[in-house]
């Protein structure tokens, strides 16, 4: 009888400990408050624009997820961080000054959707204005762009 009681207690104890060990596998629950996420995304946009304006293709490329997809204003689609990085490295020397103006940002846990305007001021005058829609994911190393779609306004 004592062995059976000990066995039942051990079974109950293991059932209580198994969920705890499953949740402790290194995946942090989503605890970021909305205000913190919005502030982080504003910082991300600022850092993106600053790196772009420095013509730092490596820094800009590092802000994309490995499986990111970019649809450029001319309809060209780039898939994966390698293709995005290669395109940016080729074009960086001719990048105009860019300004990002977010119209709306929605945060859904570790995913965010940002919609706004990407304005580029050409060196010789004039500007190019595109509407953008981006999806970002927050991982262990912060926010990364996963999907970017640019649409010209003119």
Tab-separated table of C-alpha atoms in Angstrom:
chain	number	residue	atom	x	y	z
A	1	UNK	CA	0.000	0.000	0.000
A	2	UNK	CA	2.845	2.385	0.862
A	3	UNK	CA	4.525	1.685	-2.488
A	4	UNK	CA	1.309	2.403	-4.328
A	5	UNK	CA	0.802	5.728	-2.466
A	6	UNK	CA	4.393	6.728	-3.265
A	7	UNK	CA	3.849	5.823	-6.899
A	8	UNK	CA	0.683	7.936	-7.084
A	9	UNK	CA	2.468	10.873	-5.446
A	10	UNK	CA	5.374	10.559	-7.884
A	11	UNK	CA	2.966	10.485	-10.824
A	12	UNK	CA	1.150	13.598	-9.592
A	13	UNK	CA	4.439	15.407	-8.970
A	14	UNK	CA	5.700	14.568	-12.467
A	15	UNK	CA	2.465	15.806	-14.018
A	16	UNK	CA	2.918	19.099	-12.200
A	17	UNK	CA	6.562	19.469	-13.247
A	18	UNK	CA	6.259	18.479	-16.919
A	19	UNK	CA	4.342	21.625	-18.005
A	20	UNK	CA	6.851	23.778	-16.123
A	21	UNK	CA	9.771	22.193	-17.966
A	22	UNK	CA	7.988	22.522	-21.309
A	23	UNK	CA	7.439	26.251	-20.806
A	24	UNK	CA	11.070	26.762	-19.769
A	25	UNK	CA	12.496	25.854	-23.185
A	26	UNK	CA	13.833	29.323	-23.890
A	27	UNK	CA	10.808	30.807	-25.610
A	28	UNK	CA	9.921	33.956	-23.775
A	29	UNK	CA	6.207	34.656	-23.508
A	30	UNK	CA	5.099	37.843	-25.200
A	31	UNK	CA	5.265	40.312	-22.332
A	32	UNK	CA	6.082	43.560	-24.102
A	33	UNK	CA	3.500	46.224	-23.532
A	34	UNK	CA	1.996	47.974	-26.539
A	35	UNK	CA	3.637	51.334	-25.726
A	36	UNK	CA	7.063	49.672	-25.534
A	37	UNK	CA	6.495	47.916	-28.863
A	38	UNK	CA	5.395	51.149	-30.552
A	39	UNK	CA	8.447	52.978	-29.176
A	40	UNK	CA	10.714	50.160	-30.387
A	41	UNK	CA	9.169	50.353	-33.847
A	42	UNK	CA	9.652	54.128	-33.992
A	43	UNK	CA	13.315	53.599	-33.080
A	44	UNK	CA	13.550	50.904	-35.761
A	45	UNK	CA	12.156	53.300	-38.419
A	46	UNK	CA	14.590	56.025	-37.342
A	47	UNK	CA	17.569	53.650	-37.456
A	48	UNK	CA	16.479	52.384	-40.881
A	49	UNK	CA	16.238	55.917	-42.315
A	50	UNK	CA	19.572	56.934	-40.779
A	51	UNK	CA	21.363	53.867	-42.183
A	52	UNK	CA	19.717	54.440	-45.575
A	53	UNK	CA	20.780	58.089	-45.611
A	54	UNK	CA	24.363	57.070	-44.736
A	55	UNK	CA	24.147	54.696	-47.725
A	56	UNK	CA	25.029	51.840	-45.363
A	57	UNK	CA	23.640	48.893	-47.312
A	58	UNK	CA	24.967	46.349	-44.797
A	59	UNK	CA	23.159	48.008	-41.872
A	60	UNK	CA	19.916	48.333	-43.837
A	61	UNK	CA	20.119	44.728	-45.061
A	62	UNK	CA	20.649	43.496	-41.498
A	63	UNK	CA	17.204	44.852	-40.615
A	64	UNK	CA	15.529	42.236	-42.838
A	65	UNK	CA	14.647	38.704	-41.763
A	66	UNK	CA	16.370	35.845	-43.580
A	67	UNK	CA	13.144	34.961	-45.409
A	68	UNK	CA	12.022	38.544	-46.075
A	69	UNK	CA	10.146	39.523	-49.212
A	70	UNK	CA	10.388	43.005	-50.744
A	71	UNK	CA	8.150	44.246	-53.557
A	72	UNK	CA	9.813	47.390	-54.887
A	73	UNK	CA	7.945	50.367	-56.332
A	74	UNK	CA	8.676	49.172	-59.885
A	75	UNK	CA	7.136	45.753	-59.130
A	76	UNK	CA	10.433	43.900	-58.787
A	77	UNK	CA	10.260	41.252	-56.077
A	78	UNK	CA	13.263	40.308	-53.955
A	79	UNK	CA	13.081	37.131	-51.875
A	80	UNK	CA	15.441	36.405	-49.010
A	81	UNK	CA	18.004	38.494	-47.187
A	82	UNK	CA	20.753	37.481	-49.608
A	83	UNK	CA	18.907	38.861	-52.658
A	84	UNK	CA	17.851	41.964	-50.727
A	85	UNK	CA	21.396	42.593	-49.516
A	86	UNK	CA	22.846	42.125	-53.005
A	87	UNK	CA	20.357	44.575	-54.504
A	88	UNK	CA	21.001	47.135	-51.791
A	89	UNK	CA	24.782	46.849	-52.097
A	90	UNK	CA	24.474	47.514	-55.834
A	91	UNK	CA	22.144	50.513	-55.472
A	92	UNK	CA	23.365	52.124	-52.216
A	93	UNK	CA	25.728	54.618	-53.807
A	94	UNK	CA	22.826	56.227	-55.696
A	95	UNK	CA	20.312	56.273	-52.844
A	96	UNK	CA	18.670	59.693	-52.364
A	97	UNK	CA	17.823	61.111	-48.954
A	98	UNK	CA	14.874	59.165	-47.508
A	99	UNK	CA	12.225	60.097	-44.964
A	100	UNK	CA	9.822	57.632	-43.357
A	101	UNK	CA	6.449	58.860	-42.080
A	102	UNK	CA	4.293	56.200	-40.450
A	103	UNK	CA	0.538	56.686	-40.684
A	104	UNK	CA	-0.551	53.713	-38.617
A	105	UNK	CA	1.040	50.851	-36.752
A	106	UNK	CA	-0.749	47.801	-35.387
A	107	UNK	CA	0.961	45.371	-33.017
A	108	UNK	CA	-0.283	41.797	-32.634
A	109	UNK	CA	1.997	40.171	-30.072
A	110	UNK	CA	5.358	39.651	-31.802
A	111	UNK	CA	4.063	40.825	-35.183
A	112	UNK	CA	3.535	44.407	-36.313
A	113	UNK	CA	2.034	45.977	-39.423
A	114	UNK	CA	3.165	49.488	-40.320
A	115	UNK	CA	1.701	51.615	-43.118
A	116	UNK	CA	3.026	54.991	-44.157
A	117	UNK	CA	4.918	57.096	-46.662
A	118	UNK	CA	8.511	56.707	-47.859
A	119	UNK	CA	9.681	59.956	-49.453
A	120	UNK	CA	13.003	60.195	-51.263
A	121	UNK	CA	14.495	63.592	-52.047
A	122	UNK	CA	16.610	63.409	-55.174
A	123	UNK	CA	20.028	65.130	-55.170
A	124	UNK	CA	19.151	67.213	-58.256
A	125	UNK	CA	15.802	68.299	-56.813
A	126	UNK	CA	12.380	66.784	-56.818
A	127	UNK	CA	11.109	63.884	-54.810
A	128	UNK	CA	9.760	60.401	-55.195
A	129	UNK	CA	6.881	59.454	-52.897
A	130	UNK	CA	5.851	55.864	-52.216
A	131	UNK	CA	3.260	54.396	-49.903
A	132	UNK	CA	4.573	51.437	-47.933
A	133	UNK	CA	3.109	48.509	-46.046
A	134	UNK	CA	5.479	46.438	-43.950
A	135	UNK	CA	5.170	43.453	-41.668
A	136	UNK	CA	7.727	43.063	-38.902
A	137	UNK	CA	8.418	40.217	-36.486
A	138	UNK	CA	10.063	40.561	-33.100
A	139	UNK	CA	12.579	37.855	-32.319
A	140	UNK	CA	15.308	37.382	-29.766
A	141	UNK	CA	17.417	40.114	-31.408
A	142	UNK	CA	14.631	42.667	-31.894
A	143	UNK	CA	12.380	43.613	-34.799
A	144	UNK	CA	13.067	42.471	-38.371
A	145	UNK	CA	11.273	43.308	-41.610
A	146	UNK	CA	9.587	40.244	-43.111
A	147	UNK	CA	7.449	41.801	-45.861
A	148	UNK	CA	7.809	45.189	-47.545
A	149	UNK	CA	5.578	46.509	-50.300
A	150	UNK	CA	6.193	49.902	-51.938
A	151	UNK	CA	3.604	51.568	-54.159
A	152	UNK	CA	4.350	54.810	-56.029
A	153	UNK	CA	1.890	57.632	-55.447
A	154	UNK	CA	2.383	59.192	-58.880
